[in-house]
mmCIF file of C-alpha atoms in Angstrom:
data_model
loop_
_atom_site.group_PDB
_atom_site.id
_atom_site.type_symbol
_atom_site.label_atom_id
_atom_site.label_comp_id
_atom_site.label_asym_id
_atom_site.label_seq_id
_atom_site.Cartn_x
_atom_site.Cartn_y
_atom_site.Cartn_z
ATOM 1 C CA MET A 22 -6.046 -8.393 34.266
ATOM 2 C CA GLY A 23 -9.995 -8.645 32.819
ATOM 3 C CA VAL A 24 -8.091 -8.438 29.457
ATOM 4 C CA LYS A 25 -11.161 -8.727 27.186
ATOM 5 C CA PHE A 26 -10.218 -8.166 22.379
ATOM 6 C CA LEU A 27 -13.377 -5.503 20.972
ATOM 7 C CA LEU A 28 -12.921 -5.750 18.120
ATOM 8 C CA PHE A 29 -10.409 -7.000 14.328
ATOM 9 C CA GLY A 30 -10.536 -5.529 11.369
ATOM 10 C CA HIS A 31 -9.233 -2.783 8.359
ATOM 11 C CA ASP A 32 -8.846 1.282 9.200
ATOM 12 C CA THR A 33 -7.285 2.360 6.856
ATOM 13 C CA ILE A 34 -6.945 1.061 2.824
ATOM 14 C CA GLU A 35 -5.955 1.858 -0.704
ATOM 15 C CA CYS A 36 -6.269 1.216 -3.883
ATOM 16 C CA ALA A 37 -5.219 2.193 -7.817
ATOM 17 C CA TYR A 38 -7.560 1.276 -9.977
ATOM 18 C CA TYR A 39 -7.402 0.761 -14.404
ATOM 19 C CA LEU A 40 -10.326 2.045 -15.268
ATOM 20 C CA ALA A 41 -11.543 2.820 -19.525
ATOM 21 C CA ALA A 42 -13.947 5.068 -20.740
ATOM 22 C CA LEU A 43 -17.115 3.362 -22.603
ATOM 23 C CA SER A 44 -18.763 5.110 -25.493
ATOM 24 C CA ASP A 45 -21.175 6.835 -22.949
ATOM 25 C CA CYS A 46 -18.872 7.229 -20.317
ATOM 26 C CA SER A 47 -20.435 10.369 -18.672
ATOM 27 C CA LEU A 48 -17.501 12.197 -17.035
ATOM 28 C CA ASP A 49 -16.253 15.491 -18.296
ATOM 29 C CA PHE A 50 -12.718 16.112 -17.570
ATOM 30 C CA THR A 51 -13.996 19.821 -19.353
ATOM 31 C CA ARG A 52 -16.435 20.199 -17.293
ATOM 32 C CA LEU A 53 -14.297 19.684 -13.806
ATOM 33 C CA ALA A 54 -12.059 21.941 -14.352
ATOM 34 C CA VAL A 55 -14.105 23.972 -14.985
ATOM 35 C CA GLU A 56 -15.491 23.575 -12.318
ATOM 36 C CA LYS A 57 -12.342 22.723 -9.615
ATOM 37 C CA GLU A 58 -11.062 26.536 -11.275
ATOM 38 C CA SER A 59 -13.802 28.638 -10.229
ATOM 39 C CA LEU A 60 -14.044 27.314 -6.473
ATOM 40 C CA ARG A 61 -9.944 28.133 -7.070
ATOM 41 C CA LEU A 62 -10.552 31.962 -8.443
ATOM 42 C CA ALA A 63 -13.525 32.345 -5.396
ATOM 43 C CA LYS A 64 -11.235 31.594 -3.033
ATOM 44 C CA ILE A 65 -13.429 29.274 -1.747
ATOM 45 C CA ARG A 66 -12.156 27.354 1.236
ATOM 46 C CA ARG A 67 -14.807 24.473 1.070
ATOM 47 C CA PRO A 68 -15.063 22.087 -1.488
ATOM 48 C CA LYS A 69 -18.103 22.322 -3.373
ATOM 49 C CA ALA A 70 -21.123 19.462 -3.591
ATOM 50 C CA ILE A 71 -21.358 17.524 -7.272
ATOM 51 C CA LYS A 72 -23.439 15.331 -8.254
ATOM 52 C CA LEU A 73 -21.590 12.348 -10.203
ATOM 53 C CA GLY A 74 -23.587 8.987 -11.280
ATOM 54 C CA SER A 75 -24.230 7.220 -8.511
ATOM 55 C CA GLU A 76 -22.382 9.244 -6.231
ATOM 56 C CA THR A 77 -21.984 12.371 -4.685
ATOM 57 C CA PHE A 78 -19.186 14.027 -3.688
ATOM 58 C CA LEU A 79 -17.238 17.120 -2.147
ATOM 59 C CA LEU A 80 -14.846 18.212 -5.250
ATOM 60 C CA ALA A 81 -11.849 19.780 -4.097
ATOM 61 C CA ALA A 82 -10.071 22.998 -5.679
ATOM 62 C CA HIS A 83 -7.074 21.743 -5.564
ATOM 63 C CA GLY A 84 -4.630 18.320 -7.658
ATOM 64 C CA THR A 85 -3.403 15.680 -5.284
ATOM 65 C CA GLY A 86 0.205 15.941 -4.130
ATOM 66 C CA SER A 87 0.721 13.130 -6.289
ATOM 67 C CA GLY A 88 0.293 14.492 -9.698
ATOM 68 C CA TYR A 89 -2.935 13.816 -9.944
ATOM 69 C CA PRO A 90 -5.910 17.443 -10.993
ATOM 70 C CA PHE A 91 -8.859 15.423 -9.076
ATOM 71 C CA LEU A 92 -9.969 14.821 -6.035
ATOM 72 C CA ILE A 93 -13.406 14.213 -4.696
ATOM 73 C CA GLU A 94 -14.661 13.154 -1.995
ATOM 74 C CA ASN A 95 -17.137 11.688 0.121
ATOM 75 C CA ASP A 96 -17.413 9.190 3.560
ATOM 76 C CA ALA A 97 -16.260 6.325 1.262
ATOM 77 C CA PHE A 98 -13.634 7.861 -0.602
ATOM 78 C CA SER A 99 -11.566 10.222 -1.363
ATOM 79 C CA ILE A 100 -10.841 9.668 -4.857
ATOM 80 C CA GLN A 101 -8.200 10.666 -6.717
ATOM 81 C CA PHE A 102 -8.257 10.724 -10.899
ATOM 82 C CA GLY A 103 -7.415 11.469 -13.639
ATOM 83 C CA GLU A 104 -8.008 11.617 -17.549
ATOM 84 C CA PHE A 105 -3.903 10.880 -18.443
ATOM 85 C CA ASN A 106 -2.718 9.729 -15.522
ATOM 86 C CA LYS A 107 -1.335 5.965 -14.932
ATOM 87 C CA PRO A 108 -3.223 4.557 -12.810
ATOM 88 C CA ASN A 109 -6.531 6.560 -13.888
ATOM 89 C CA PHE A 110 -8.288 6.348 -9.758
ATOM 90 C CA PHE A 111 -6.693 5.896 -6.762
ATOM 91 C CA VAL A 112 -8.902 4.928 -3.476
ATOM 92 C CA THR A 113 -8.272 5.783 0.284
ATOM 93 C CA TYR A 114 -11.910 3.895 1.720
ATOM 94 C CA ARG A 115 -12.914 5.833 4.816
ATOM 95 C CA SER A 116 -11.690 4.441 7.858
ATOM 96 C CA PHE A 117 -15.431 4.972 9.102
ATOM 97 C CA ALA A 118 -17.586 3.560 5.800
ATOM 98 C CA LEU A 119 -14.665 0.224 6.371
ATOM 99 C CA TRP A 120 -15.567 -0.717 9.877
ATOM 100 C CA GLN A 121 -20.061 -0.042 8.406
ATOM 101 C CA TYR A 122 -19.154 -1.451 5.773
ATOM 102 C CA GLY A 123 -16.159 -3.968 5.197
ATOM 103 C CA ALA A 124 -13.414 -3.996 2.271
ATOM 104 C CA LEU A 125 -15.178 -5.762 0.053
ATOM 105 C CA ALA A 126 -18.600 -4.009 0.254
ATOM 106 C CA LEU A 127 -16.742 -0.813 0.014
ATOM 107 C CA HIS A 128 -14.522 -2.256 -3.534
ATOM 108 C CA ARG A 129 -18.414 -2.774 -4.940
ATOM 109 C CA ARG A 130 -19.198 -0.168 -4.617
ATOM 110 C CA PHE A 131 -16.971 2.224 -5.655
ATOM 111 C CA LEU A 132 -16.795 -0.452 -8.612
ATOM 112 C CA ASP A 133 -20.773 0.568 -9.207
ATOM 113 C CA TRP A 134 -19.857 4.224 -9.064
ATOM 114 C CA ALA A 135 -17.691 3.763 -11.977
ATOM 115 C CA ALA A 136 -20.223 1.681 -13.771
ATOM 116 C CA SER A 137 -22.669 4.457 -13.010
ATOM 117 C CA VAL A 138 -20.323 7.127 -14.691
ATOM 118 C CA GLY A 139 -19.215 4.510 -17.234
ATOM 119 C CA TYR A 140 -16.197 3.069 -16.619
ATOM 120 C CA GLN A 141 -14.926 -0.060 -16.164
ATOM 121 C CA THR A 142 -11.686 -2.517 -15.269
ATOM 122 C CA PHE A 143 -9.208 -3.745 -17.792
ATOM 123 C CA GLN A 144 -7.516 -5.086 -15.277
ATOM 124 C CA PRO A 145 -6.975 -5.652 -12.024
ATOM 125 C CA GLU A 146 -6.590 -3.320 -9.110
ATOM 126 C CA ARG A 147 -4.104 -3.084 -7.394
ATOM 127 C CA LEU A 148 -3.554 -2.522 -3.059
ATOM 128 C CA SER A 149 -1.018 -0.529 -2.176
ATOM 129 C CA ARG A 150 -1.527 -0.100 1.158
ATOM 130 C CA VAL A 151 -4.101 -2.054 4.040
ATOM 131 C CA ASP A 152 -4.034 -1.391 7.737
ATOM 132 C CA PHE A 153 -5.179 -4.295 10.242
ATOM 133 C CA THR A 154 -6.638 -3.168 13.431
ATOM 134 C CA PHE A 155 -7.244 -5.265 16.635
ATOM 135 C CA ASP A 156 -8.821 -4.195 19.449
ATOM 136 C CA TYR A 157 -8.284 -4.408 23.361
ATOM 137 C CA GLN A 158 -9.602 -3.565 26.503
ATOM 138 C CA ILE A 159 -6.809 -3.677 28.705
ATOM 139 C CA PRO A 160 -8.274 -2.510 32.640
ATOM 140 C CA VAL A 161 -3.697 -1.671 33.956
ATOM 141 C CA ILE A 162 -0.893 -1.784 31.140
ATOM 142 C CA ASP A 163 1.570 -4.207 32.963
ATOM 143 C CA PHE A 164 4.302 -3.589 29.978
ATOM 144 C CA ASN A 165 6.913 -1.105 28.426
ATOM 145 C CA GLU A 166 9.254 -1.414 25.779
ATOM 146 C CA ASP A 167 11.090 -3.872 26.483
ATOM 147 C CA ASN A 168 8.502 -6.606 26.615
ATOM 148 C CA PHE A 169 8.353 -6.012 22.721
ATOM 149 C CA VAL A 170 10.411 -8.718 20.319
ATOM 150 C CA THR A 171 10.560 -7.500 17.333
ATOM 151 C CA SER A 172 12.430 -7.546 14.411
ATOM 152 C CA ALA A 173 12.213 -4.306 13.644
ATOM 153 C CA THR A 174 15.103 -1.921 13.834
ATOM 154 C CA ARG A 175 13.940 1.470 15.114
ATOM 155 C CA ASP A 176 11.360 1.941 17.431
ATOM 156 C CA LYS A 177 9.822 4.675 19.590
ATOM 157 C CA GLN A 178 7.469 6.075 22.027
ATOM 158 C CA PHE A 179 5.497 8.454 23.115
ATOM 159 C CA ARG A 180 4.098 10.180 26.114
ATOM 160 C CA LYS A 181 1.693 12.237 27.474
ATOM 161 C CA ASN A 182 1.181 13.901 31.369
ATOM 162 C CA ARG A 183 4.680 10.355 31.438
ATOM 163 C CA LYS A 184 2.812 8.175 30.379
ATOM 164 C CA VAL A 185 3.132 6.182 27.452
ATOM 165 C CA GLN A 186 0.578 6.628 25.050
ATOM 166 C CA THR A 187 2.165 4.708 21.838
ATOM 167 C CA PHE A 188 4.708 2.223 21.103
ATOM 168 C CA GLY A 189 6.081 1.970 17.541
ATOM 169 C CA PHE A 190 8.532 -0.522 16.044
ATOM 170 C CA GLY A 191 9.507 -0.573 12.391
ATOM 171 C CA GLU A 192 9.382 2.163 8.528
ATOM 172 C CA GLY A 193 8.092 1.457 5.041
ATOM 173 C CA ASP A 194 6.453 -0.684 4.832
ATOM 174 C CA VAL A 195 5.644 -2.091 7.464
ATOM 175 C CA VAL A 196 4.665 -0.438 10.898
ATOM 176 C CA LEU A 197 3.495 -1.191 13.595
ATOM 177 C CA ARG A 198 1.962 0.770 17.042
ATOM 178 C CA VAL A 199 0.469 -0.150 19.954
ATOM 179 C CA TYR A 200 -1.154 2.095 21.539
ATOM 180 C CA ASN A 201 -4.075 3.709 23.782
ATOM 181 C CA LYS A 202 -6.771 4.358 21.135
ATOM 182 C CA VAL A 203 -8.848 6.214 23.477
ATOM 183 C CA ASP A 204 -6.379 8.873 24.624
ATOM 184 C CA GLU A 205 -6.076 9.430 20.917
ATOM 185 C CA ILE A 206 -9.826 9.943 20.203
ATOM 186 C CA GLN A 207 -10.173 12.294 22.079
ATOM 187 C CA GLU A 208 -7.299 14.397 21.359
ATOM 188 C CA LYS A 209 -7.756 13.960 17.452
ATOM 189 C CA SER A 210 -9.907 12.032 15.477
ATOM 190 C CA ALA A 211 -12.423 12.950 17.217
ATOM 191 C CA LYS A 212 -13.709 8.673 16.060
ATOM 192 C CA THR A 213 -16.534 9.311 18.861
ATOM 193 C CA TRP A 214 -18.738 6.483 17.210
ATOM 194 C CA PHE A 215 -15.374 3.375 18.553
ATOM 195 C CA PHE A 216 -17.501 3.550 21.427
ATOM 196 C CA ASP A 217 -20.379 2.047 20.007
ATOM 197 C CA LEU A 218 -18.771 -0.536 17.799
ATOM 198 C CA TRP A 219 -16.636 -1.049 21.835
ATOM 199 C CA GLN A 220 -19.577 -1.115 23.746
ATOM 200 C CA CYS A 221 -17.018 0.871 26.145
ATOM 201 C CA SER A 222 -14.918 4.540 26.505
ATOM 202 C CA GLU A 223 -11.873 3.971 28.842
ATOM 203 C CA ASN A 224 -8.786 1.770 28.504
ATOM 204 C CA VAL A 225 -9.221 -0.002 24.108
ATOM 205 C CA TRP A 226 -5.744 -0.020 23.366
ATOM 206 C CA ARG A 227 -5.204 -0.594 19.347
ATOM 207 C CA ILE A 228 -2.637 -3.123 17.885
ATOM 208 C CA GLU A 229 -2.220 -2.176 14.246
ATOM 209 C CA TRP A 230 0.241 -3.061 11.342
ATOM 210 C CA GLN A 231 -0.054 -0.194 9.115
ATOM 211 C CA ILE A 232 1.299 -2.791 5.643
ATOM 212 C CA ARG A 233 2.636 -1.119 2.193
ATOM 213 C CA LYS A 234 2.951 -2.701 -1.240
ATOM 214 C CA ALA A 235 6.179 -4.452 -1.179
ATOM 215 C CA TRP A 236 4.915 -6.612 1.614
ATOM 216 C CA LEU A 237 1.185 -7.285 0.711
ATOM 217 C CA ARG A 238 3.269 -8.356 -2.937
ATOM 218 C CA THR A 239 5.410 -10.825 -0.710
ATOM 219 C CA PHE A 240 2.066 -12.407 0.131
ATOM 220 C CA GLY A 241 0.592 -12.027 -3.005
ATOM 221 C CA ILE A 242 -2.203 -9.142 -2.224
ATOM 222 C CA ARG A 243 -3.018 -7.554 -5.006
ATOM 223 C CA THR A 244 -6.708 -7.770 -5.076
ATOM 224 C CA PHE A 245 -9.306 -7.507 -2.547
ATOM 225 C CA ALA A 246 -9.786 -10.824 -3.057
ATOM 226 C CA ASP A 247 -6.332 -11.979 -2.596
ATOM 227 C CA LEU A 248 -6.410 -10.283 0.280
ATOM 228 C CA GLU A 249 -9.986 -11.891 2.098
ATOM 229 C CA GLU A 250 -8.155 -14.956 0.654
ATOM 230 C CA ARG A 251 -4.528 -14.386 2.463
ATOM 231 C CA GLN A 252 -4.207 -11.483 5.132
ATOM 232 C CA GLY A 253 -4.650 -14.540 7.531
ATOM 233 C CA ASP A 254 -0.817 -15.889 6.076
ATOM 234 C CA LEU A 255 0.679 -12.246 6.287
ATOM 235 C CA LEU A 256 -0.837 -10.939 10.183
ATOM 236 C CA ARG A 257 0.062 -15.150 11.116
ATOM 237 C CA VAL A 258 4.289 -13.594 9.692
ATOM 238 C CA LEU A 259 3.727 -10.356 11.850
ATOM 239 C CA ALA A 260 2.384 -11.146 14.886
ATOM 240 C CA ASN A 261 4.233 -14.559 15.692
ATOM 241 C CA ASP A 262 7.394 -13.401 13.498
ATOM 242 C CA HIS A 263 7.746 -9.758 13.155
ATOM 243 C CA THR A 264 6.711 -8.815 17.181
ATOM 244 C CA THR A 265 5.534 -10.500 19.575
ATOM 245 C CA LEU A 266 4.738 -9.013 23.449
ATOM 246 C CA ARG A 267 6.145 -11.365 26.132
ATOM 247 C CA ILE A 268 6.527 -11.230 30.073
ATOM 248 C CA GLN A 269 9.962 -10.150 31.270
ATOM 249 C CA THR A 270 11.457 -12.774 33.300
ATOM 250 C CA GLY A 271 14.960 -13.210 33.959
ATOM 251 C CA ASP A 272 15.797 -15.459 31.082
ATOM 252 C CA SER A 273 18.642 -13.661 28.861
ATOM 253 C CA ASN A 274 17.382 -14.952 26.109
ATOM 254 C CA ARG A 275 14.255 -12.639 25.180
ATOM 255 C CA SER A 276 12.738 -14.849 22.582
ATOM 256 C CA ARG A 277 11.890 -16.738 25.644
ATOM 257 C CA TRP A 278 10.135 -14.502 28.142
ATOM 258 C CA PRO A 279 6.662 -15.886 27.336
ATOM 259 C CA LEU A 280 4.480 -14.470 25.686
ATOM 260 C CA HIS A 281 2.083 -11.863 27.375
ATOM 261 C CA PRO A 282 -1.796 -12.521 26.840
ATOM 262 C CA VAL A 283 -2.840 -9.629 25.003
ATOM 263 C CA TRP A 284 -0.543 -11.465 22.669
ATOM 264 C CA ALA A 285 -1.151 -15.228 23.119
ATOM 265 C CA ASP A 286 -4.882 -14.457 22.576
ATOM 266 C CA LEU A 287 -4.013 -12.235 18.839
ATOM 267 C CA GLN A 288 -1.844 -15.209 17.804
ATOM 268 C CA THR A 289 -5.346 -17.489 18.466
ATOM 269 C CA ARG A 290 -7.077 -15.763 16.883
ATOM 270 C CA VAL A 291 -5.271 -14.438 13.717
ATOM 271 C CA GLY A 292 -3.675 -18.580 13.479
ATOM 272 C CA GLN A 293 -8.008 -18.712 12.846
ATOM 273 C CA MET A 294 -8.064 -17.096 9.656
ATOM 274 C CA GLU A 295 -7.893 -18.427 7.450
ATOM 275 C CA GLY A 296 -5.890 -18.616 4.615
ATOM 276 C CA LEU A 297 -3.758 -21.082 2.526
ATOM 277 C CA GLY A 298 -0.275 -21.996 4.442
ATOM 278 C CA VAL A 299 1.724 -18.693 2.530
ATOM 279 C CA VAL A 300 5.592 -18.050 3.770
ATOM 280 C CA ARG A 301 6.586 -16.148 0.807
ATOM 281 C CA GLU A 302 5.145 -15.892 -2.934
ATOM 282 C CA LEU A 303 7.915 -14.424 -5.534
ATOM 283 C CA ASP A 304 6.038 -12.387 -8.102
ATOM 284 C CA ARG A 305 8.070 -12.978 -11.518
ATOM 285 C CA LEU A 306 6.603 -9.939 -12.901
ATOM 286 C CA ALA A 307 8.419 -7.761 -10.890
ATOM 287 C CA LEU A 308 11.210 -9.692 -10.878
ATOM 288 C CA LEU A 309 11.355 -9.959 -14.715
ATOM 289 C CA GLU A 310 10.932 -5.986 -14.448
ATOM 290 C CA GLU A 311 13.147 -5.103 -12.005
ATOM 291 C CA ARG A 312 16.038 -6.667 -14.328
ATOM 292 C CA GLU A 313 14.894 -5.165 -17.096
ATOM 293 C CA THR A 314 15.582 -2.000 -15.487
ATOM 294 C CA ARG A 315 18.903 -3.070 -14.373
ATOM 295 C CA MET A 316 19.154 -4.128 -18.269
ATOM 296 C CA ALA A 317 18.282 -0.709 -19.366
ATOM 297 C CA ILE A 318 20.850 1.262 -17.031
ATOM 298 C CA SER A 319 23.683 -1.086 -18.083
ATOM 299 C CA VAL A 320 22.854 -0.261 -21.636
ATOM 300 C CA TYR A 321 22.187 3.251 -21.307
ATOM 301 C CA GLY A 322 26.049 3.735 -19.332
ATOM 302 C CA TYR A 323 27.290 1.653 -21.819
ATOM 303 C CA LEU A 324 25.492 5.097 -24.286
ATOM 304 C CA LYS A 325 27.217 7.531 -23.011
ATOM 305 C CA ARG A 326 29.959 5.660 -23.453
ATOM 306 C CA LEU A 327 29.969 4.765 -27.446
ATOM 307 C CA GLY A 328 28.722 9.295 -27.508
ATOM 308 C CA ALA A 329 31.745 9.679 -25.248
ATOM 309 C CA ILE A 330 33.708 7.746 -27.623
ATOM 310 C CA GLN A 331 32.069 9.576 -30.473
ATOM 311 C CA GLY A 332 32.865 12.707 -29.058
ATOM 312 C CA VAL A 333 36.532 12.271 -28.569
ATOM 313 C CA LYS A 334 36.747 11.716 -32.930
ATOM 314 C CA ARG A 335 34.990 15.060 -33.287
ATOM 315 C CA GLN A 336 36.403 16.505 -30.753
ATOM 316 C CA THR A 337 33.292 17.685 -29.671
ATOM 317 C CA PRO A 338 30.934 17.201 -26.016
ATOM 318 C CA ASP A 339 27.950 18.111 -27.850
ATOM 319 C CA ILE A 340 26.350 14.385 -29.108
ATOM 320 C CA GLY A 341 23.540 13.546 -27.943
ATOM 321 C CA PHE A 342 20.409 10.452 -26.919
ATOM 322 C CA ASP A 343 18.994 10.739 -30.508
ATOM 323 C CA GLU A 344 22.598 10.757 -32.080
ATOM 324 C CA SER A 345 24.434 8.247 -30.078
ATOM 325 C CA PHE A 346 21.496 6.292 -30.062
ATOM 326 C CA ALA A 347 20.890 5.578 -33.454
ATOM 327 C CA LEU A 348 25.462 5.158 -34.032
ATOM 328 C CA LEU A 349 24.085 1.865 -31.608
ATOM 329 C CA ARG A 350 21.398 1.088 -33.979
ATOM 330 C CA GLN A 351 24.007 0.929 -36.970
ATOM 331 C CA LYS A 352 26.276 -1.364 -35.571
ATOM 332 C CA LEU A 353 23.684 -3.611 -33.688
ATOM 333 C CA ASP A 354 22.712 -3.847 -37.310
ATOM 334 C CA ARG A 355 26.322 -5.118 -38.884
ATOM 335 C CA ILE A 356 26.663 -8.005 -36.393
ATOM 336 C CA HIS A 357 22.674 -9.239 -36.106
ATOM 337 C CA ASP A 358 22.511 -11.936 -37.900
ATOM 338 C CA ASP A 359 18.473 -13.966 -37.719
ATOM 339 C CA LEU A 360 19.393 -17.540 -36.892
ATOM 340 C CA THR A 361 22.004 -16.010 -34.099
ATOM 341 C CA TRP A 362 19.413 -14.488 -32.113
ATOM 342 C CA GLU A 363 17.022 -16.704 -32.508
ATOM 343 C CA ASN A 364 18.669 -19.403 -31.338
ATOM 344 C CA ASP A 365 19.525 -17.384 -28.787
ATOM 345 C CA VAL A 366 16.901 -15.399 -27.800
ATOM 346 C CA ARG A 367 15.044 -19.747 -27.318
ATOM 347 C CA ARG A 368 17.454 -20.799 -25.905
ATOM 348 C CA ARG A 369 17.031 -17.959 -22.498
ATOM 349 C CA TYR A 370 13.139 -18.495 -22.657
ATOM 350 C CA ASP A 371 13.366 -22.503 -21.884
ATOM 351 C CA GLU A 372 16.712 -21.329 -19.056
ATOM 352 C CA MET A 373 14.477 -18.389 -17.151
ATOM 353 C CA ARG A 374 11.005 -20.435 -18.061
ATOM 354 C CA LEU A 375 12.657 -23.153 -16.386
ATOM 355 C CA GLY A 376 14.281 -21.640 -13.327
ATOM 356 C CA GLN A 377 17.181 -20.666 -14.135
ATOM 357 C CA TRP A 378 17.412 -16.524 -13.829
#
C-alpha cells in the first residue's frame, strides 16, 4: 500500500507555572493595565507590540476567559498571567515552535524569560494538556470507522464531498483524531510549513491524541521531565489498549482482526520509546485532597443541620454560617481531650501511611 511514516511530535502543550517575584522584578502590572486599557478605549483590535525582558510580545486589549487579566503572545508562547492568580502563569506552547525547537527547549526558554523579568519558580510546573501526533503518508485509504476497535464510548466522523476527512474517538481527557492533515491545512490552519517537514504535500494523515490532566497524572506526568521520561508508557497504552486500527475479517470478535499496517508500524515505534514501565500511577496527594474535600462537604452538611436546629430552638431560620461554625467550635471544645486527640490522630496516621486508606 506504500504507507510511509513521516513525523512524530507534540503539536500543542499547555502548562501552568508557579512563579515568585524577586526583589528586582521588572514586570510592572500597573503599567501593563494602563497599556491594556488604552488599547481598549482606543478600540484598537490589533494587539500592541511590547518588550518584556528577553522577549517581545503582542499585548492583548483584553483578559482571558479563564480569569487571567493579561494575555501576551509571540511565535513561541501564548502566556496568560496575573499578579494574584494561582497559578500565576499559564502557557500554551505554539505548534510551529514545538516542531522547530522541541518541548524541553521551549520550557527552558520560558523559564529564561521569566528570570529576565525577575521571576523564579517556587514549585514545579504542571502540564495540563499534551497533543501527541504521528504523521503518515497513506496513498489509498482502505479503512473506515468500522476498522477501528476502541474503548471510547463516543465516536464521530466528518466528510467532505462524500469522502471522510476525520475519524474521532473519545471526549474529555482522552481524544483520538485520525484525519487528513493536508485537507486541514488547506482549509483552515495554513500550516504550510509542514510540507517542508514532510517533504511532500499530499495524502498525509495524522494520528493525534489530545491528552489532558487526569490521564497525564495517571502516568505520573506532571512536569516536562516526566513527559520526556514517561510518554512512552502513556502512548503504549493508547496505541495498544485504547484504540487500534484493524483489517476486517469474518471473525465476529473484532479484537482478533489483524492490525492494519499503519497501526502495526505505530505500535512498533511507540514500543521503542523510552519509559518506566508504568501502567498506572496513583497520585497520593490528589487522593488525600479529594478525601479532604469529601469530608469538608460532609461537615458543611452537618453545619447546616446544626444551624437548622438552632433555628427551631429560636423559631427563626436566620442562622448564619459564622454563628453555626462558632457553635460547632464550642461543642467540639467541650468534648476535646488532648491525649485522646494525639493518640487517635497518630493511630489514623499510621494506618493511612501503611496503606489502610
